[in-house]
Structures are given as C-alpha cells and as structure tokens.
Amino acid sequence: MWRFREADIKRLPEPVQQYFRVCGYLGQPKMFNADVIWKESYIKLSPEKEWTPLETSQFNAVIDPVRIAHMQAVSMSLQVRDLYRNGKGHMFGKLFNLIPVVNAKGPEISQSSLITLFTEILLIPSYSLQSYITWEPVDQHTAKARFRHQQIDVSGTFHFDDTGKFRRFETHDRYYSETKGTFVKKRFSALVDDFQAKDGVQIPRKVRIIWHLDDGDYEYFKGEISEMVYNVRA
C-alpha cells in the first residue's frame, strides 16, 4: 500500500508540508477516495432565513476529482444532490421525493461546484499532490493553490495557524446566485474551527462556509464531521 513520505511533500509550500506532519499523515496510506461522515449539518437558504438542519452524506474521489453530496432536510421532505464530476457541476433537488425544486447547472455552477471540492483538498490530502493542483508559497502561514480541471481554472488561498493546522480557505472565483438567475463572483471562505484525532491523524471537526457580500457576511453552511473513511469501494 502506498503511504505518504517526506519525498511526496517536498515540492509543497512549507505550511502545507507542516500540515502533513502536524496532522500525522506521513506514514499513513494515501487516500484515493473518502466517505465524509457528518454528525450534523445545517444550511441557511438565504441571509434572512433560519438554519435548516440536514442529514448529509458525502463521497469524494481523488484521481479524477469527484464530489457527491446528498442532503436531506430534517424538518421537511426536501432532498438535494450536489455533484461535481467530469468537469461538470449539477445541483438537483426534489420536494416530497417527487417535485423538482432546483435543477442548477451550467459553467457558473460547474466552477462553483469545483471550488466546493477545492475547499476540501486538505481533508483528503492526496488531492494536494495531484497534477491538477499547483502550489505557490506565500509565507509561513499561507499558501496559494491553483486548481485546473477540464475547462475550469480557479485559485484560492489556504491559511494555517501557528500550530500548522489548516484554518481557512478563501477565493474570489466562486459565483454567487443573485435574483433573476444572475451570477456574480463574490469572496468566499471555508473555515475549520477545530480538529479531532481519528485513526492516527488529525481531521477537521467543525467547519463553516461563508459568503462575504457587499452588505455583510452570509454564513450559509455549518457542520460537524464525525469521521473520514478513506479508500472505500466506490
């Protein structure tokens, strides 16, 4: 079984190398896919609305990047699938498992779906070694990365704390859906509030997703990860 070695990470910026070391990934098997097990998750469908509790299941693949998330609202019969595969993004939702309520796709959705996956590349660190990711060092706490897949080309910045743990991803390349179906790029962040020890490594526990809009921040997703199950049968 292939395992992470110092030689694998030597081309990465120093804070990313340190993240591998601090979180215990060196010597661990490389992961080619993962089930992300969410203990709890919530979505806020607009800045004015209340939090909606979700039951979320998620699968990611690495070699050809894939992300599939299934979300079921706890308080209503609403199911949503958020997909990135083969360079395309698609969000599809049904009410009462019958009535379509969202069917979003197109270049803006595809780019935004890839950025959702981009935020997670340090949850499943094999992503960071793939040829579609290129890294640029900034300083001891910061590294920039570029994600090029199919026809999509996006960039973001990863921020690390004094202990070497990943704390925040930020990009200006994600599209925000405004009224009447228009899309505009807005600053977008994913935050990791704390970590937990699982199977010999440190993995993120509580995460938050935030849009930085002109009239203030809009935190639209938050959740707690209970486990990462690597190298599952797809």
PDB file of C-alpha atoms in Angstrom:
ATOM      1  CA  MET A   1       0.000   0.000   0.000  1.00  0.00           C
ATOM      2  CA  TRP A   2       1.341   3.417  -0.974  1.00  0.00           C
ATOM      3  CA  ARG A   3       1.998   5.674   2.001  1.00  0.00           C
ATOM      4  CA  PHE A   4       2.802   9.356   2.369  1.00  0.00           C
ATOM      5  CA  ARG A   5       6.543  10.028   2.585  1.00  0.00           C
ATOM      6  CA  GLU A   6       8.639  13.152   3.059  1.00  0.00           C
ATOM      7  CA  ALA A   7       9.645  12.841  -0.610  1.00  0.00           C
ATOM      8  CA  ASP A   8       5.984  13.196  -1.624  1.00  0.00           C
ATOM      9  CA  ILE A   9       5.526  16.544   0.087  1.00  0.00           C
ATOM     10  CA  LYS A  10       8.885  18.229  -0.524  1.00  0.00           C
ATOM     11  CA  ARG A  11       7.564  20.231  -3.513  1.00  0.00           C
ATOM     12  CA  LEU A  12       4.684  21.662  -1.453  1.00  0.00           C
ATOM     13  CA  PRO A  13       4.914  25.078   0.259  1.00  0.00           C
ATOM     14  CA  GLU A  14       6.287  24.860   3.783  1.00  0.00           C
ATOM     15  CA  PRO A  15       2.957  25.447   5.622  1.00  0.00           C
ATOM     16  CA  VAL A  16       1.344  22.636   3.615  1.00  0.00           C
ATOM     17  CA  GLN A  17       4.259  20.311   4.407  1.00  0.00           C
ATOM     18  CA  GLN A  18       3.901  21.235   8.061  1.00  0.00           C
ATOM     19  CA  TYR A  19       0.193  20.428   7.925  1.00  0.00           C
ATOM     20  CA  PHE A  20       1.014  16.879   6.750  1.00  0.00           C
ATOM     21  CA  ARG A  21       3.487  16.472   9.608  1.00  0.00           C
ATOM     22  CA  VAL A  22       1.419  18.039  12.391  1.00  0.00           C
ATOM     23  CA  CYS A  23      -1.751  16.133  11.463  1.00  0.00           C
ATOM     24  CA  GLY A  24       0.080  12.808  11.279  1.00  0.00           C
ATOM     25  CA  TYR A  25      -0.332  11.937   7.599  1.00  0.00           C
ATOM     26  CA  LEU A  26       3.291  10.924   6.965  1.00  0.00           C
ATOM     27  CA  GLY A  27       3.471   7.138   7.042  1.00  0.00           C
ATOM     28  CA  GLN A  28      -0.280   6.822   6.585  1.00  0.00           C
ATOM     29  CA  PRO A  29      -1.802   5.196   3.459  1.00  0.00           C
ATOM     30  CA  LYS A  30      -2.536   7.576   0.610  1.00  0.00           C
ATOM     31  CA  MET A  31      -6.237   8.025   0.099  1.00  0.00           C
ATOM     32  CA  PHE A  32      -7.874   7.797  -3.318  1.00  0.00           C
ATOM     33  CA  ASN A  33     -11.428   8.412  -2.166  1.00  0.00           C
ATOM     34  CA  ALA A  34     -13.327   9.017   1.044  1.00  0.00           C
ATOM     35  CA  ASP A  35     -16.727   8.976   2.670  1.00  0.00           C
ATOM     36  CA  VAL A  36     -17.188  12.123   4.750  1.00  0.00           C
ATOM     37  CA  ILE A  37     -19.402  11.233   7.718  1.00  0.00           C
ATOM     38  CA  TRP A  38     -21.305  14.246   9.005  1.00  0.00           C
ATOM     39  CA  LYS A  39     -22.533  14.135  12.586  1.00  0.00           C
ATOM     40  CA  GLU A  40     -24.674  17.212  11.960  1.00  0.00           C
ATOM     41  CA  SER A  41     -25.053  19.869   9.295  1.00  0.00           C
ATOM     42  CA  TYR A  42     -27.151  22.975   8.682  1.00  0.00           C
ATOM     43  CA  ILE A  43     -27.887  25.264   5.761  1.00  0.00           C
ATOM     44  CA  LYS A  44     -29.268  28.777   5.622  1.00  0.00           C
ATOM     45  CA  LEU A  45     -31.080  29.150   2.311  1.00  0.00           C
ATOM     46  CA  SER A  46     -30.811  32.943   2.310  1.00  0.00           C
ATOM     47  CA  PRO A  47     -29.282  35.549   4.651  1.00  0.00           C
ATOM     48  CA  GLU A  48     -32.696  36.277   6.176  1.00  0.00           C
ATOM     49  CA  LYS A  49     -33.776  32.694   6.798  1.00  0.00           C
ATOM     50  CA  GLU A  50     -33.238  30.472   9.852  1.00  0.00           C
ATOM     51  CA  TRP A  51     -30.923  27.459   9.885  1.00  0.00           C
ATOM     52  CA  THR A  52     -32.345  24.279   8.328  1.00  0.00           C
ATOM     53  CA  PRO A  53     -30.971  21.030   9.852  1.00  0.00           C
ATOM     54  CA  LEU A  54     -29.732  18.480   7.322  1.00  0.00           C
ATOM     55  CA  GLU A  55     -28.762  14.841   7.152  1.00  0.00           C
ATOM     56  CA  THR A  56     -25.742  14.860   4.842  1.00  0.00           C
ATOM     57  CA  SER A  57     -23.790  12.034   3.220  1.00  0.00           C
ATOM     58  CA  GLN A  58     -20.773  12.753   1.022  1.00  0.00           C
ATOM     59  CA  PHE A  59     -18.303  10.917  -1.209  1.00  0.00           C
ATOM     60  CA  ASN A  60     -15.105  12.315  -2.770  1.00  0.00           C
ATOM     61  CA  ALA A  61     -12.740  10.749  -5.304  1.00  0.00           C
ATOM     62  CA  VAL A  62      -9.210  11.980  -5.971  1.00  0.00           C
ATOM     63  CA  ILE A  63      -7.563  10.738  -9.193  1.00  0.00           C
ATOM     64  CA  ASP A  64     -10.340  12.117 -11.389  1.00  0.00           C
ATOM     65  CA  PRO A  65     -11.861  14.628  -8.955  1.00  0.00           C
ATOM     66  CA  VAL A  66     -15.441  13.857  -7.948  1.00  0.00           C
ATOM     67  CA  ARG A  67     -17.650  15.151  -5.161  1.00  0.00           C
ATOM     68  CA  ILE A  68     -21.175  13.877  -4.459  1.00  0.00           C
ATOM     69  CA  ALA A  69     -23.175  15.181  -1.504  1.00  0.00           C
ATOM     70  CA  HIS A  70     -26.723  14.088  -0.666  1.00  0.00           C
ATOM     71  CA  MET A  71     -28.620  16.353   1.716  1.00  0.00           C
ATOM     72  CA  GLN A  72     -31.989  15.606   3.305  1.00  0.00           C
ATOM     73  CA  ALA A  73     -33.752  18.357   5.236  1.00  0.00           C
ATOM     74  CA  VAL A  74     -34.801  17.112   8.666  1.00  0.00           C
ATOM     75  CA  SER A  75     -37.818  19.405   9.018  1.00  0.00           C
ATOM     76  CA  MET A  76     -39.292  18.943   5.530  1.00  0.00           C
ATOM     77  CA  SER A  77     -39.375  16.433   2.693  1.00  0.00           C
ATOM     78  CA  LEU A  78     -36.614  18.069   0.656  1.00  0.00           C
ATOM     79  CA  GLN A  79     -33.742  16.124  -0.893  1.00  0.00           C
ATOM     80  CA  VAL A  80     -30.808  17.780  -2.693  1.00  0.00           C
ATOM     81  CA  ARG A  81     -27.853  16.279  -4.555  1.00  0.00           C
ATOM     82  CA  ASP A  82     -24.774  18.454  -5.086  1.00  0.00           C
ATOM     83  CA  LEU A  83     -22.496  16.907  -7.731  1.00  0.00           C
ATOM     84  CA  TYR A  84     -19.150  17.611  -9.393  1.00  0.00           C
ATOM     85  CA  ARG A  85     -17.985  15.005 -11.926  1.00  0.00           C
ATOM     86  CA  ASN A  86     -16.308  15.028 -15.349  1.00  0.00           C
ATOM     87  CA  GLY A  87     -15.783  18.767 -15.168  1.00  0.00           C
ATOM     88  CA  LYS A  88     -19.480  19.477 -14.645  1.00  0.00           C
ATOM     89  CA  GLY A  89     -21.431  20.624 -11.621  1.00  0.00           C
ATOM     90  CA  HIS A  90     -25.108  19.933 -11.038  1.00  0.00           C
ATOM     91  CA  MET A  91     -27.373  20.714  -8.101  1.00  0.00           C
ATOM     92  CA  PHE A  92     -30.706  18.924  -8.207  1.00  0.00           C
ATOM     93  CA  GLY A  93     -33.412  18.962  -5.557  1.00  0.00           C
ATOM     94  CA  LYS A  94     -36.871  17.445  -5.110  1.00  0.00           C
ATOM     95  CA  LEU A  95     -39.705  18.086  -2.700  1.00  0.00           C
ATOM     96  CA  PHE A  96     -41.583  15.044  -1.378  1.00  0.00           C
ATOM     97  CA  ASN A  97     -39.155  12.970  -3.480  1.00  0.00           C
ATOM     98  CA  LEU A  98     -41.264  13.961  -6.478  1.00  0.00           C
ATOM     99  CA  ILE A  99     -41.433  17.678  -7.336  1.00  0.00           C
ATOM    100  CA  PRO A 100     -38.232  19.243  -8.760  1.00  0.00           C
ATOM    101  CA  VAL A 101     -37.431  22.487  -6.933  1.00  0.00           C
ATOM    102  CA  VAL A 102     -33.865  23.120  -8.146  1.00  0.00           C
ATOM    103  CA  ASN A 103     -32.037  21.968 -11.264  1.00  0.00           C
ATOM    104  CA  ALA A 104     -28.950  24.167 -11.482  1.00  0.00           C
ATOM    105  CA  LYS A 105     -26.179  23.537 -13.994  1.00  0.00           C
ATOM    106  CA  GLY A 106     -24.009  25.426 -16.452  1.00  0.00           C
ATOM    107  CA  PRO A 107     -20.496  26.911 -16.393  1.00  0.00           C
ATOM    108  CA  GLU A 108     -21.036  29.027 -13.263  1.00  0.00           C
ATOM    109  CA  ILE A 109     -22.438  26.046 -11.344  1.00  0.00           C
ATOM    110  CA  SER A 110     -19.592  23.816 -12.552  1.00  0.00           C
ATOM    111  CA  GLN A 111     -16.954  26.301 -11.425  1.00  0.00           C
ATOM    112  CA  SER A 112     -18.649  26.805  -8.069  1.00  0.00           C
ATOM    113  CA  SER A 113     -19.004  23.044  -7.544  1.00  0.00           C
ATOM    114  CA  LEU A 114     -15.307  22.551  -8.227  1.00  0.00           C
ATOM    115  CA  ILE A 115     -14.500  25.261  -5.684  1.00  0.00           C
ATOM    116  CA  THR A 116     -16.566  23.398  -3.076  1.00  0.00           C
ATOM    117  CA  LEU A 117     -14.294  20.411  -3.711  1.00  0.00           C
ATOM    118  CA  PHE A 118     -11.276  22.753  -3.673  1.00  0.00           C
ATOM    119  CA  THR A 119     -12.069  23.761  -0.090  1.00  0.00           C
ATOM    120  CA  GLU A 120     -11.756  20.095   0.936  1.00  0.00           C
ATOM    121  CA  ILE A 121      -8.381  19.138  -0.551  1.00  0.00           C
ATOM    122  CA  LEU A 122      -6.695  19.138   2.865  1.00  0.00           C
ATOM    123  CA  LEU A 123      -9.449  16.979   4.363  1.00  0.00           C
ATOM    124  CA  ILE A 124      -8.354  14.344   1.845  1.00  0.00           C
ATOM    125  CA  PRO A 125      -4.682  15.302   1.460  1.00  0.00           C
ATOM    126  CA  SER A 126      -3.928  13.166  -1.605  1.00  0.00           C
ATOM    127  CA  TYR A 127      -5.702  15.884  -3.594  1.00  0.00           C
ATOM    128  CA  SER A 128      -2.861  18.279  -2.847  1.00  0.00           C
ATOM    129  CA  LEU A 129      -0.329  16.041  -4.655  1.00  0.00           C
ATOM    130  CA  GLN A 130      -2.266  15.679  -7.919  1.00  0.00           C
ATOM    131  CA  SER A 131      -1.138  17.283 -11.178  1.00  0.00           C
ATOM    132  CA  TYR A 132      -4.303  19.389 -11.434  1.00  0.00           C
ATOM    133  CA  ILE A 133      -3.247  21.262  -8.264  1.00  0.00           C
ATOM    134  CA  THR A 134      -0.277  23.658  -8.418  1.00  0.00           C
ATOM    135  CA  TRP A 135       1.019  25.444  -5.336  1.00  0.00           C
ATOM    136  CA  GLU A 136       2.665  28.813  -4.751  1.00  0.00           C
ATOM    137  CA  PRO A 137       4.323  29.669  -1.420  1.00  0.00           C
ATOM    138  CA  VAL A 138       3.372  32.936   0.280  1.00  0.00           C
ATOM    139  CA  ASP A 139       4.711  32.885   3.856  1.00  0.00           C
ATOM    140  CA  GLN A 140       4.948  30.568   6.874  1.00  0.00           C
ATOM    141  CA  HIS A 141       1.184  30.685   7.451  1.00  0.00           C
ATOM    142  CA  THR A 142      -0.165  30.963   3.901  1.00  0.00           C
ATOM    143  CA  ALA A 143      -0.044  29.155   0.554  1.00  0.00           C
ATOM    144  CA  LYS A 144      -1.835  29.773  -2.721  1.00  0.00           C
ATOM    145  CA  ALA A 145      -3.121  26.975  -4.929  1.00  0.00           C
ATOM    146  CA  ARG A 146      -4.482  26.755  -8.467  1.00  0.00           C
ATOM    147  CA  PHE A 147      -6.961  24.043  -9.481  1.00  0.00           C
ATOM    148  CA  ARG A 148      -7.203  23.315 -13.220  1.00  0.00           C
ATOM    149  CA  HIS A 149      -9.595  20.589 -14.308  1.00  0.00           C
ATOM    150  CA  GLN A 150     -11.269  20.162 -17.674  1.00  0.00           C
ATOM    151  CA  GLN A 151     -12.075  23.728 -18.775  1.00  0.00           C
ATOM    152  CA  ILE A 152     -12.135  25.215 -15.254  1.00  0.00           C
ATOM    153  CA  ASP A 153      -9.249  27.218 -13.815  1.00  0.00           C
ATOM    154  CA  VAL A 154      -9.642  28.618 -10.268  1.00  0.00           C
ATOM    155  CA  SER A 155      -7.360  29.812  -7.490  1.00  0.00           C
ATOM    156  CA  GLY A 156      -7.576  30.122  -3.722  1.00  0.00           C
ATOM    157  CA  THR A 157      -5.523  30.793  -0.614  1.00  0.00           C
ATOM    158  CA  PHE A 158      -5.033  28.428   2.335  1.00  0.00           C
ATOM    159  CA  HIS A 159      -4.302  29.866   5.775  1.00  0.00           C
ATOM    160  CA  PHE A 160      -2.684  27.922   8.639  1.00  0.00           C
ATOM    161  CA  ASP A 161      -2.360  28.715  12.352  1.00  0.00           C
ATOM    162  CA  ASP A 162       0.771  28.789  14.495  1.00  0.00           C
ATOM    163  CA  THR A 163       0.477  25.044  15.207  1.00  0.00           C
ATOM    164  CA  GLY A 164       0.473  24.201  11.485  1.00  0.00           C
ATOM    165  CA  LYS A 165      -3.209  23.308  11.183  1.00  0.00           C
ATOM    166  CA  PHE A 166      -5.358  24.484   8.282  1.00  0.00           C
ATOM    167  CA  ARG A 167      -7.868  27.121   9.366  1.00  0.00           C
ATOM    168  CA  ARG A 168      -9.266  28.963   6.354  1.00  0.00           C
ATOM    169  CA  PHE A 169      -9.625  28.767   2.576  1.00  0.00           C
ATOM    170  CA  GLU A 170     -10.523  31.879   0.597  1.00  0.00           C
ATOM    171  CA  THR A 171     -11.258  32.538  -3.077  1.00  0.00           C
ATOM    172  CA  HIS A 172     -12.709  35.228  -5.313  1.00  0.00           C
ATOM    173  CA  ASP A 173     -13.563  32.742  -8.094  1.00  0.00           C
ATOM    174  CA  ARG A 174     -16.871  31.338  -6.849  1.00  0.00           C
ATOM    175  CA  TYR A 175     -20.185  32.529  -8.266  1.00  0.00           C
ATOM    176  CA  TYR A 176     -22.992  33.763  -6.031  1.00  0.00           C
ATOM    177  CA  SER A 177     -26.547  33.381  -7.351  1.00  0.00           C
ATOM    178  CA  GLU A 178     -28.427  36.662  -7.189  1.00  0.00           C
ATOM    179  CA  THR A 179     -32.051  37.360  -8.073  1.00  0.00           C
ATOM    180  CA  LYS A 180     -33.430  36.528 -11.522  1.00  0.00           C
ATOM    181  CA  GLY A 181     -30.813  33.831 -12.106  1.00  0.00           C
ATOM    182  CA  THR A 182     -27.809  36.137 -12.424  1.00  0.00           C
ATOM    183  CA  PHE A 183     -24.372  35.077 -11.160  1.00  0.00           C
ATOM    184  CA  VAL A 184     -21.610  37.307  -9.806  1.00  0.00           C
ATOM    185  CA  LYS A 185     -18.258  36.400  -8.302  1.00  0.00           C
ATOM    186  CA  LYS A 186     -18.047  37.099  -4.579  1.00  0.00           C
ATOM    187  CA  ARG A 187     -15.398  36.474  -1.943  1.00  0.00           C
ATOM    188  CA  PHE A 188     -15.982  33.052  -0.422  1.00  0.00           C
ATOM    189  CA  SER A 189     -14.429  31.357   2.620  1.00  0.00           C
ATOM    190  CA  ALA A 190     -14.383  27.937   4.267  1.00  0.00           C
ATOM    191  CA  LEU A 191     -13.299  27.859   7.918  1.00  0.00           C
ATOM    192  CA  VAL A 192     -12.175  24.984  10.152  1.00  0.00           C
ATOM    193  CA  ASP A 193     -12.914  25.818  13.784  1.00  0.00           C
ATOM    194  CA  ASP A 194     -11.265  22.789  15.381  1.00  0.00           C
ATOM    195  CA  PHE A 195      -9.739  19.356  14.800  1.00  0.00           C
ATOM    196  CA  GLN A 196     -10.115  15.872  16.269  1.00  0.00           C
ATOM    197  CA  ALA A 197      -7.964  12.748  16.435  1.00  0.00           C
ATOM    198  CA  LYS A 198      -9.209   9.824  14.327  1.00  0.00           C
ATOM    199  CA  ASP A 199      -7.282   6.671  13.374  1.00  0.00           C
ATOM    200  CA  GLY A 200      -3.886   8.200  13.980  1.00  0.00           C
ATOM    201  CA  VAL A 201      -4.444  11.514  12.184  1.00  0.00           C
ATOM    202  CA  GLN A 202      -5.958  14.887  12.998  1.00  0.00           C
ATOM    203  CA  ILE A 203      -9.020  15.701  10.892  1.00  0.00           C
ATOM    204  CA  PRO A 204     -11.229  18.811  10.832  1.00  0.00           C
ATOM    205  CA  ARG A 205     -14.267  18.631  13.104  1.00  0.00           C
ATOM    206  CA  LYS A 206     -16.365  21.817  12.891  1.00  0.00           C
ATOM    207  CA  VAL A 207     -16.497  23.704   9.593  1.00  0.00           C
ATOM    208  CA  ARG A 208     -18.311  26.800   8.339  1.00  0.00           C
ATOM    209  CA  ILE A 209     -18.900  28.218   4.859  1.00  0.00           C
ATOM    210  CA  ILE A 210     -19.273  31.991   4.428  1.00  0.00           C
ATOM    211  CA  TRP A 211     -20.101  34.370   1.581  1.00  0.00           C
ATOM    212  CA  HIS A 212     -18.642  37.854   2.014  1.00  0.00           C
ATOM    213  CA  LEU A 213     -21.343  40.001   0.414  1.00  0.00           C
ATOM    214  CA  ASP A 214     -21.440  43.744  -0.106  1.00  0.00           C
ATOM    215  CA  ASP A 215     -23.865  44.210   2.803  1.00  0.00           C
ATOM    216  CA  GLY A 216     -22.140  41.815   5.213  1.00  0.00           C
ATOM    217  CA  ASP A 217     -21.115  38.202   5.761  1.00  0.00           C
ATOM    218  CA  TYR A 218     -23.604  35.431   4.994  1.00  0.00           C
ATOM    219  CA  GLU A 219     -22.771  32.163   6.762  1.00  0.00           C
ATOM    220  CA  TYR A 220     -24.777  29.650   4.774  1.00  0.00           C
ATOM    221  CA  PHE A 221     -23.473  26.217   5.851  1.00  0.00           C
ATOM    222  CA  LYS A 222     -22.078  24.802   9.084  1.00  0.00           C
ATOM    223  CA  GLY A 223     -21.494  21.272  10.248  1.00  0.00           C
ATOM    224  CA  GLU A 224     -19.559  18.806  12.321  1.00  0.00           C
ATOM    225  CA  ILE A 225     -17.625  15.915  10.779  1.00  0.00           C
ATOM    226  CA  SER A 226     -17.545  12.776  12.879  1.00  0.00           C
ATOM    227  CA  GLU A 227     -15.299  10.625  10.691  1.00  0.00           C
ATOM    228  CA  MET A 228     -13.408  10.341   7.408  1.00  0.00           C
ATOM    229  CA  VAL A 229     -13.473   6.819   5.925  1.00  0.00           C
ATOM    230  CA  TYR A 230     -10.694   6.579   3.349  1.00  0.00           C
ATOM    231  CA  ASN A 231     -10.289   4.198   0.402  1.00  0.00           C
ATOM    232  CA  VAL A 232     -13.826   2.865   0.327  1.00  0.00           C
ATOM    233  CA  ARG A 233     -15.314   0.892  -2.539  1.00  0.00           C
ATOM    234  CA  ALA A 234     -16.915   3.392  -4.919  1.00  0.00           C
TER     235      ALA A 234
END
